[in-house]
Coordinates of C-alpha atoms in Angstrom, one line a residue:
M1 CA 0.0 0.0 0.0
K2 CA 2.8 2.4 0.9
T3 CA 4.6 1.6 -2.4
I4 CA 1.4 2.5 -4.4
K5 CA 1.0 5.8 -2.5
L6 CA 4.7 6.6 -3.2
I7 CA 4.3 5.9 -6.9
I8 CA 1.1 8.1 -7.1
C9 CA 2.8 11.0 -5.2
T10 CA 5.9 10.8 -7.5
F11 CA 3.7 10.8 -10.6
L12 CA 1.7 13.8 -9.4
L13 CA 4.8 15.8 -8.6
F14 CA 6.3 15.0 -12.0
F15 CA 3.0 15.9 -13.8
T16 CA 2.8 19.2 -11.9
F17 CA 6.4 20.1 -12.8
I18 CA 5.8 19.4 -16.5
L19 CA 2.5 21.3 -16.5
N20 CA 4.2 24.4 -14.9
C21 CA 7.1 24.3 -17.3
F22 CA 4.9 24.3 -20.4
A23 CA 2.3 26.6 -19.0
K24 CA 4.8 29.3 -18.3
S25 CA 5.0 30.3 -22.0
G26 CA 6.2 33.8 -23.1
Y27 CA 9.0 35.9 -21.8
S28 CA 8.5 37.9 -18.7
Y29 CA 10.2 41.3 -18.3
L30 CA 8.2 42.6 -15.4
D31 CA 10.6 41.7 -12.6
I32 CA 13.4 43.8 -14.2
N33 CA 14.8 46.5 -12.0
I34 CA 15.7 49.5 -14.1
P35 CA 18.1 51.7 -12.2
D36 CA 17.7 55.5 -11.6
V37 CA 14.1 55.8 -12.6
Q38 CA 11.8 58.1 -10.6
A39 CA 8.5 57.7 -12.5
K40 CA 5.7 56.3 -10.4
N41 CA 3.8 54.9 -13.4
I42 CA 5.4 53.2 -16.4
L43 CA 4.2 51.3 -19.4
L44 CA 6.5 50.2 -22.2
Y45 CA 5.5 48.2 -25.3
N46 CA 7.4 46.4 -28.0
V47 CA 5.3 47.6 -30.9
N48 CA 6.6 45.0 -33.3
D49 CA 5.1 42.2 -31.2
N50 CA 2.3 44.4 -29.5
K51 CA 3.7 43.1 -26.2
I52 CA 4.2 44.8 -22.8
L53 CA 7.9 44.8 -21.9
Y54 CA 7.7 46.7 -18.6
E55 CA 5.0 48.1 -16.5
L56 CA 4.7 49.8 -13.1
N57 CA 1.3 50.8 -11.7
S58 CA -0.1 51.0 -15.3
K59 CA -3.7 50.4 -14.2
E60 CA -3.7 53.0 -11.5
K61 CA -6.1 55.9 -12.0
I62 CA -4.1 59.1 -12.1
S63 CA -4.2 62.7 -13.1
I64 CA -2.7 62.9 -16.7
A65 CA -1.9 66.6 -17.2
S66 CA -1.4 67.5 -20.9
L67 CA -1.5 63.9 -22.0
T68 CA -5.2 64.8 -22.1
K69 CA -4.4 66.8 -25.3
I70 CA -3.8 63.5 -27.2
M71 CA -7.5 62.9 -27.1
T72 CA -8.2 66.6 -27.8
A73 CA -6.2 66.3 -31.1
V74 CA -7.8 63.0 -32.0
V75 CA -11.4 64.3 -31.6
A76 CA -10.6 67.5 -33.5
I77 CA -8.9 65.6 -36.4
E78 CA -11.8 63.2 -36.8
S79 CA -14.5 65.9 -36.4
L80 CA -13.2 68.7 -38.7
E81 CA -13.3 67.9 -42.4
N82 CA -10.8 70.5 -43.8
L83 CA -7.7 70.8 -41.6
D84 CA -6.2 73.4 -44.0
E85 CA -9.2 75.7 -43.4
V86 CA -8.2 79.2 -42.3
V87 CA -10.0 80.2 -39.0
S88 CA -9.8 83.0 -36.4
V89 CA -8.6 82.2 -33.0
P90 CA -11.7 82.6 -30.7
S91 CA -11.6 84.6 -27.5
G92 CA -12.7 81.6 -25.5
A93 CA -9.4 79.9 -26.3
F94 CA -7.9 81.9 -23.4
Y95 CA -10.3 80.8 -20.7
N96 CA -8.4 79.9 -17.5
V97 CA -5.0 79.5 -19.2
A98 CA -3.0 81.3 -16.5
G99 CA -0.2 79.0 -15.3
Y100 CA -0.5 76.6 -18.3
A101 CA 1.7 76.4 -21.4
E102 CA 0.6 78.4 -24.4
A103 CA 1.5 78.1 -28.1
G104 CA 1.5 81.9 -28.5
F105 CA -1.6 82.5 -30.6
K106 CA -3.6 85.8 -30.2
V107 CA -7.4 86.4 -30.3
G108 CA -8.6 87.0 -33.9
E109 CA -5.4 85.8 -35.6
H110 CA -5.9 83.9 -38.8
V111 CA -4.4 80.4 -38.7
T112 CA -5.3 77.0 -40.0
I113 CA -6.8 74.1 -38.1
K114 CA -3.6 72.2 -38.7
D115 CA -1.7 75.1 -37.1
L116 CA -3.8 74.7 -33.9
L117 CA -3.2 70.9 -33.9
Y118 CA 0.6 71.5 -34.0
G119 CA 0.2 74.2 -31.3
T120 CA -1.7 71.6 -29.2
L121 CA 0.8 68.7 -29.5
L122 CA 4.2 70.4 -29.9
P123 CA 4.4 73.1 -27.3
S124 CA 1.3 71.7 -25.5
G125 CA -0.6 75.0 -25.9
A126 CA -3.7 75.4 -23.8
D127 CA -4.8 78.3 -26.1
A128 CA -4.5 76.0 -29.2
A129 CA -6.3 73.1 -27.5
Q130 CA -9.3 75.3 -26.4
S131 CA -9.4 76.9 -29.8
L132 CA -9.8 73.4 -31.4
A133 CA -12.5 72.5 -28.8
I134 CA -14.6 75.7 -29.6
L135 CA -14.2 75.5 -33.3
T136 CA -15.1 71.8 -33.3
S137 CA -18.1 71.8 -30.9
G138 CA -19.0 75.4 -30.2
S139 CA -18.2 75.2 -26.5
L140 CA -15.6 73.5 -24.2
S141 CA -18.3 71.4 -22.5
S142 CA -19.7 70.0 -25.7
F143 CA -16.3 69.1 -26.9
V144 CA -15.5 67.3 -23.6
E145 CA -18.6 65.2 -24.2
K146 CA -17.1 64.1 -27.5
M147 CA -13.9 63.3 -25.7
N148 CA -15.6 61.0 -23.3
E149 CA -17.7 59.4 -26.0
K150 CA -14.5 58.6 -27.9
A151 CA -12.8 57.2 -24.8
S152 CA -15.8 54.9 -24.3
S153 CA -15.7 53.7 -27.9
L154 CA -12.0 52.8 -27.5
G155 CA -12.6 50.8 -24.4
M156 CA -10.9 53.3 -22.1
N157 CA -13.0 52.2 -19.2
S158 CA -10.9 53.8 -16.5
T159 CA -10.8 57.2 -18.2
H160 CA -12.8 60.4 -17.8
Y161 CA -12.2 63.9 -19.2
E162 CA -13.3 67.1 -17.6
N163 CA -11.5 69.6 -19.9
P164 CA -9.5 69.5 -23.1
V165 CA -6.3 70.9 -21.6
G166 CA -5.4 68.6 -18.8
R167 CA -6.0 70.7 -15.7
D168 CA -6.0 68.9 -12.4
H169 CA -9.5 67.9 -11.6
E170 CA -11.0 64.8 -9.8
Q171 CA -13.0 64.0 -13.0
N172 CA -10.0 64.3 -15.4
Y173 CA -8.2 61.0 -15.0
S174 CA -7.0 58.0 -16.8
T175 CA -4.5 55.1 -16.6
L176 CA -1.4 54.4 -18.6
S177 CA -3.1 51.2 -20.0
D178 CA -6.0 53.4 -21.3
L179 CA -3.6 56.0 -22.6
A180 CA -1.7 53.3 -24.5
K181 CA -5.0 52.2 -26.2
L182 CA -5.5 55.8 -27.2
L183 CA -2.0 56.4 -28.5
F184 CA -1.9 53.2 -30.5
Y185 CA -5.2 54.3 -32.1
A186 CA -4.1 57.9 -32.7
L187 CA -0.8 56.9 -34.3
E188 CA -2.8 55.0 -37.0
N189 CA -4.1 58.4 -38.2
P190 CA -1.5 59.8 -40.7
V191 CA -2.2 63.4 -39.7
F192 CA -1.8 62.7 -36.0
Y193 CA 1.4 60.7 -36.7
E194 CA 2.9 63.5 -38.7
I195 CA 2.3 66.1 -36.0
Y196 CA 3.4 63.7 -33.2
T197 CA 6.7 63.0 -34.9
T198 CA 7.5 66.6 -35.8
R199 CA 10.1 68.6 -33.8
Q200 CA 9.6 72.1 -35.2
Y201 CA 6.9 73.8 -37.2
I202 CA 6.0 77.3 -38.5
T203 CA 2.4 78.4 -38.6
L204 CA 0.5 80.4 -41.2
N205 CA 1.2 83.6 -39.1
N206 CA 4.9 82.7 -38.8
L207 CA 4.7 81.5 -35.2
E208 CA 7.6 79.1 -34.6
L209 CA 6.5 76.0 -32.6
S210 CA 8.9 73.4 -31.0
S211 CA 8.3 70.1 -29.4
T212 CA 8.6 70.1 -25.6
L213 CA 11.5 67.7 -26.1
V214 CA 13.7 70.1 -28.0
I215 CA 14.7 72.9 -25.5
P216 CA 15.2 70.6 -22.4
S217 CA 17.2 68.0 -24.3
S218 CA 19.4 70.7 -25.8
K219 CA 19.9 72.5 -22.5
Y220 CA 20.8 69.4 -20.6
N221 CA 22.6 67.6 -23.4
L222 CA 20.2 64.7 -23.6
N223 CA 20.5 62.3 -26.6
I224 CA 17.0 62.0 -27.9
E225 CA 17.8 60.8 -31.5
N226 CA 16.1 57.5 -31.0
I227 CA 12.9 59.1 -29.8
K228 CA 10.7 59.6 -32.9
G229 CA 7.8 61.4 -31.4
S230 CA 6.4 62.6 -28.1
K231 CA 3.8 64.5 -26.1
S232 CA 4.6 65.7 -22.6
G233 CA 2.7 67.1 -19.7
Y234 CA 3.0 68.5 -16.2
T235 CA 0.7 69.5 -13.3
K236 CA 1.2 69.4 -9.6
N237 CA -0.9 66.3 -9.2
A238 CA 0.3 64.4 -12.2
G239 CA 4.0 65.3 -11.9
L240 CA 6.1 65.2 -15.1
C241 CA 4.6 62.9 -17.8
L242 CA 5.8 61.8 -21.2
S243 CA 4.3 59.7 -23.9
S244 CA 6.8 58.8 -26.7
I245 CA 7.7 56.4 -29.5
A246 CA 11.2 55.2 -30.3
E247 CA 13.1 53.0 -32.6
F248 CA 16.4 51.1 -32.2
N249 CA 17.9 48.2 -34.2
G250 CA 14.6 47.6 -36.0
V251 CA 12.5 47.5 -32.9
Q252 CA 9.7 50.0 -32.4
Y253 CA 8.8 51.0 -28.8
L254 CA 5.9 52.9 -27.2
L255 CA 6.5 54.3 -23.7
I256 CA 4.3 56.3 -21.3
T257 CA 5.6 57.6 -18.0
A258 CA 3.9 59.6 -15.3
G259 CA 4.7 60.9 -11.8
S260 CA 8.3 61.9 -12.4
H261 CA 9.6 64.4 -9.9
Y262 CA 9.6 68.1 -10.7
E263 CA 12.6 70.1 -9.6
S264 CA 13.4 73.6 -10.9
G265 CA 12.6 72.8 -14.5
F266 CA 14.9 69.7 -14.8
P267 CA 13.3 67.3 -17.3
N268 CA 13.1 64.2 -15.1
H269 CA 10.4 62.8 -17.4
I270 CA 12.8 62.8 -20.3
V271 CA 15.7 61.4 -18.2
D272 CA 13.4 58.6 -16.9
S273 CA 12.2 57.7 -20.4
L274 CA 15.8 57.7 -21.8
A275 CA 16.9 55.4 -18.9
I276 CA 14.1 52.9 -19.7
Y277 CA 14.7 53.0 -23.4
N278 CA 18.5 52.7 -23.1
Y279 CA 18.2 49.8 -20.7
F280 CA 16.2 47.8 -23.3
F281 CA 18.4 49.1 -26.2
E282 CA 21.5 47.8 -24.5
N283 CA 20.2 44.5 -23.0
F284 CA 17.6 43.2 -25.4
S285 CA 17.2 42.5 -29.1
Y286 CA 15.8 40.0 -31.5
Q287 CA 17.8 36.8 -31.5
P288 CA 17.4 33.5 -33.3
I289 CA 16.0 30.6 -31.2
L290 CA 15.3 28.2 -34.1
K291 CA 17.1 27.6 -37.4
K292 CA 15.4 25.7 -40.2
D293 CA 16.5 22.0 -40.4
E294 CA 18.5 22.3 -37.2
I295 CA 18.5 19.0 -35.2
I296 CA 16.8 19.6 -31.9
H297 CA 16.3 16.0 -30.6
T298 CA 16.7 12.4 -31.7
L299 CA 14.5 9.4 -31.0
E300 CA 15.5 5.8 -31.1
I301 CA 13.8 3.8 -33.9
K302 CA 13.1 0.3 -32.7
D303 CA 14.0 -2.3 -35.3
G304 CA 14.6 0.5 -37.8
V305 CA 16.9 0.4 -40.8
F306 CA 18.4 3.5 -39.2
K307 CA 19.1 3.8 -35.5
N308 CA 17.7 7.3 -34.8
Y309 CA 15.0 9.7 -36.1
E310 CA 16.1 13.3 -36.0
I311 CA 13.5 15.9 -34.9
K312 CA 14.3 19.2 -36.8
S313 CA 13.0 22.7 -36.8
D314 CA 10.8 23.5 -39.8
E315 CA 11.2 27.2 -39.4
D316 CA 13.6 30.1 -38.7
K317 CA 12.4 32.0 -35.7
S318 CA 13.7 34.9 -33.7
L319 CA 12.4 36.4 -30.4
Y320 CA 12.9 39.6 -28.6
M321 CA 15.0 38.6 -25.6
E322 CA 18.0 39.2 -23.4
N323 CA 21.3 39.4 -25.2
E324 CA 22.8 37.2 -22.5
S325 CA 20.8 34.1 -23.2
E326 CA 21.2 30.4 -22.2
L327 CA 18.9 28.5 -24.6
E328 CA 17.8 25.0 -23.7
Y329 CA 15.5 22.8 -25.7
I330 CA 13.2 20.5 -23.7
Y331 CA 11.4 17.6 -25.5
N332 CA 8.3 16.0 -24.0
G333 CA 6.8 13.1 -25.9
L334 CA 7.4 9.6 -27.3
D335 CA 10.6 7.9 -26.1
S336 CA 11.1 5.9 -29.3
L337 CA 9.5 5.1 -32.7
N338 CA 8.0 1.8 -33.9
Y339 CA 6.1 0.6 -36.9
K340 CA 2.7 1.7 -35.3
V341 CA 3.6 5.4 -35.5
K342 CA 2.5 6.8 -38.9
I343 CA 3.4 9.9 -40.8
G344 CA 1.4 12.9 -39.4
D345 CA 1.2 11.4 -35.9
K346 CA 2.1 13.8 -33.1
L347 CA 5.4 12.8 -31.4
G348 CA 5.4 15.4 -28.7
E349 CA 6.3 19.0 -28.1
I350 CA 9.5 21.1 -27.8
A351 CA 9.9 23.9 -25.3
V352 CA 12.6 26.5 -25.9
K353 CA 13.8 27.7 -22.5
N354 CA 16.0 30.6 -21.5
K355 CA 17.2 30.2 -17.9
D356 CA 14.0 29.7 -15.9
T357 CA 11.5 30.9 -18.5
I358 CA 9.8 29.1 -21.4
L359 CA 10.1 31.3 -24.5
Y360 CA 8.3 29.2 -27.1
T361 CA 6.6 25.8 -27.5
F362 CA 5.6 23.9 -30.6
D363 CA 4.3 20.5 -31.5
V364 CA 6.4 18.0 -33.5
F365 CA 5.0 15.4 -35.9
L366 CA 6.4 12.4 -37.8
N367 CA 6.9 13.9 -41.2
E368 CA 9.2 11.3 -42.9
H369 CA 8.7 7.7 -43.8
V370 CA 10.6 5.4 -41.4
K371 CA 12.0 2.1 -42.7
Y372 CA 11.9 -0.9 -40.4
K373 CA 14.1 -4.1 -40.8
H374 CA 11.2 -6.5 -40.3
T375 CA 8.8 -4.9 -42.8
K376 CA 9.7 -7.2 -45.8
I377 CA 9.8 -10.3 -43.6
I378 CA 6.3 -9.6 -42.2
M379 CA 4.9 -9.0 -45.6
F380 CA 6.5 -12.2 -46.9
G381 CA 5.2 -14.1 -43.9
I382 CA 1.6 -12.8 -44.4
L383 CA 1.8 -13.7 -48.1
L384 CA 3.1 -17.1 -47.3
L385 CA 0.4 -17.7 -44.7
L386 CA -2.3 -16.7 -47.3
V387 CA -0.8 -19.1 -49.8
I388 CA -0.9 -21.9 -47.2
V389 CA -4.4 -21.1 -46.2
C390 CA -5.5 -21.2 -49.9
I391 CA -3.7 -24.5 -50.5
C392 CA -5.4 -26.0 -47.4
F393 CA -8.7 -24.8 -48.5
I394 CA -8.3 -26.2 -52.0
R395 CA -7.2 -29.6 -50.6
K396 CA -10.2 -29.8 -48.3
K397 CA -12.5 -29.0 -51.1
R398 CA -11.0 -31.7 -53.3
K399 CA -11.3 -34.3 -50.5
R400 CA -15.0 -33.5 -50.1
K401 CA -15.5 -34.0 -53.8
E402 CA -13.7 -37.3 -53.8
K403 CA -15.9 -38.5 -50.9
N404 CA -18.9 -37.5 -52.7

């Protein structure tokens, strides 16, 4: 009885181990400790794979400052038909703008809708954002309704807008997860993408606009060449915020940070973002984990013409992973082949493992004809047996006739 219990326990432990190994599929980056980052909220995507690489408090509802203006621009772009239309800057554009960044427009100036979009996203102008809101919907409140409708349609279920500027308010909040949904959506629009990835722009009335990345990065000698586009923000409640996209070695990234510490104008949000980007630039890349026709495992062929059957990869595959990798290939399946296994039958599965993490799993099948030594003998034996049976049958039939 004790022996049976021991066998059962051993089997259960082994089964649990195998199940855990193969269930833990996909690389996890979330336990990485990136040094010298102050941001309280972080969300980083590998855009190529649409996969989260790193997150910190990404589902926490927070004040989002001028990251609000991403939605302001999206609603305006989708609502206004002619973005090259020349309009007058409305007086309502300057409602409650004291203490907030302005693009530099003046009441009554003639500019294009596109000028106002650039003024909203590049220097984060409250005057430009409120101009767009009034020109789109007639009033700030009506425009905010459209912002919330758009958020709902995008599945931004933890987001609510109270104004188009990003002023601190208990009803103006979001999460980085929701903002990522919005930014992915917005970047699919060619107009938004063009503006978001522009560093400098001159309006119809010769107003020179610069991205909020330009002056701080120049002043503090920050290398932002890999950052292709951005939108920043700051309020007392939100801290310094930055949404951005970057590219390095063929990998596209999307990063949003919030809650970086403000100190005398120093751009901690840019420094934090660069620290996160550079960590992944230096330590991760796409690396081959499988090469087509590479031998991964061999199986014994019982009574085969050849001793072993080689399991090979049928594809070239690369994964985004640590540069310092220790790949291991784990096979789980049949121990050997015999004549009962046919072409197309599943042999088992392969797990590609790096250190303690399963990166990739795939099924393997018998895809080649296997020759066995006894095949001809068996066929000859069957044929001989049939002949003998036929002879016996004929003899019996003759004897019956003779008796009759």
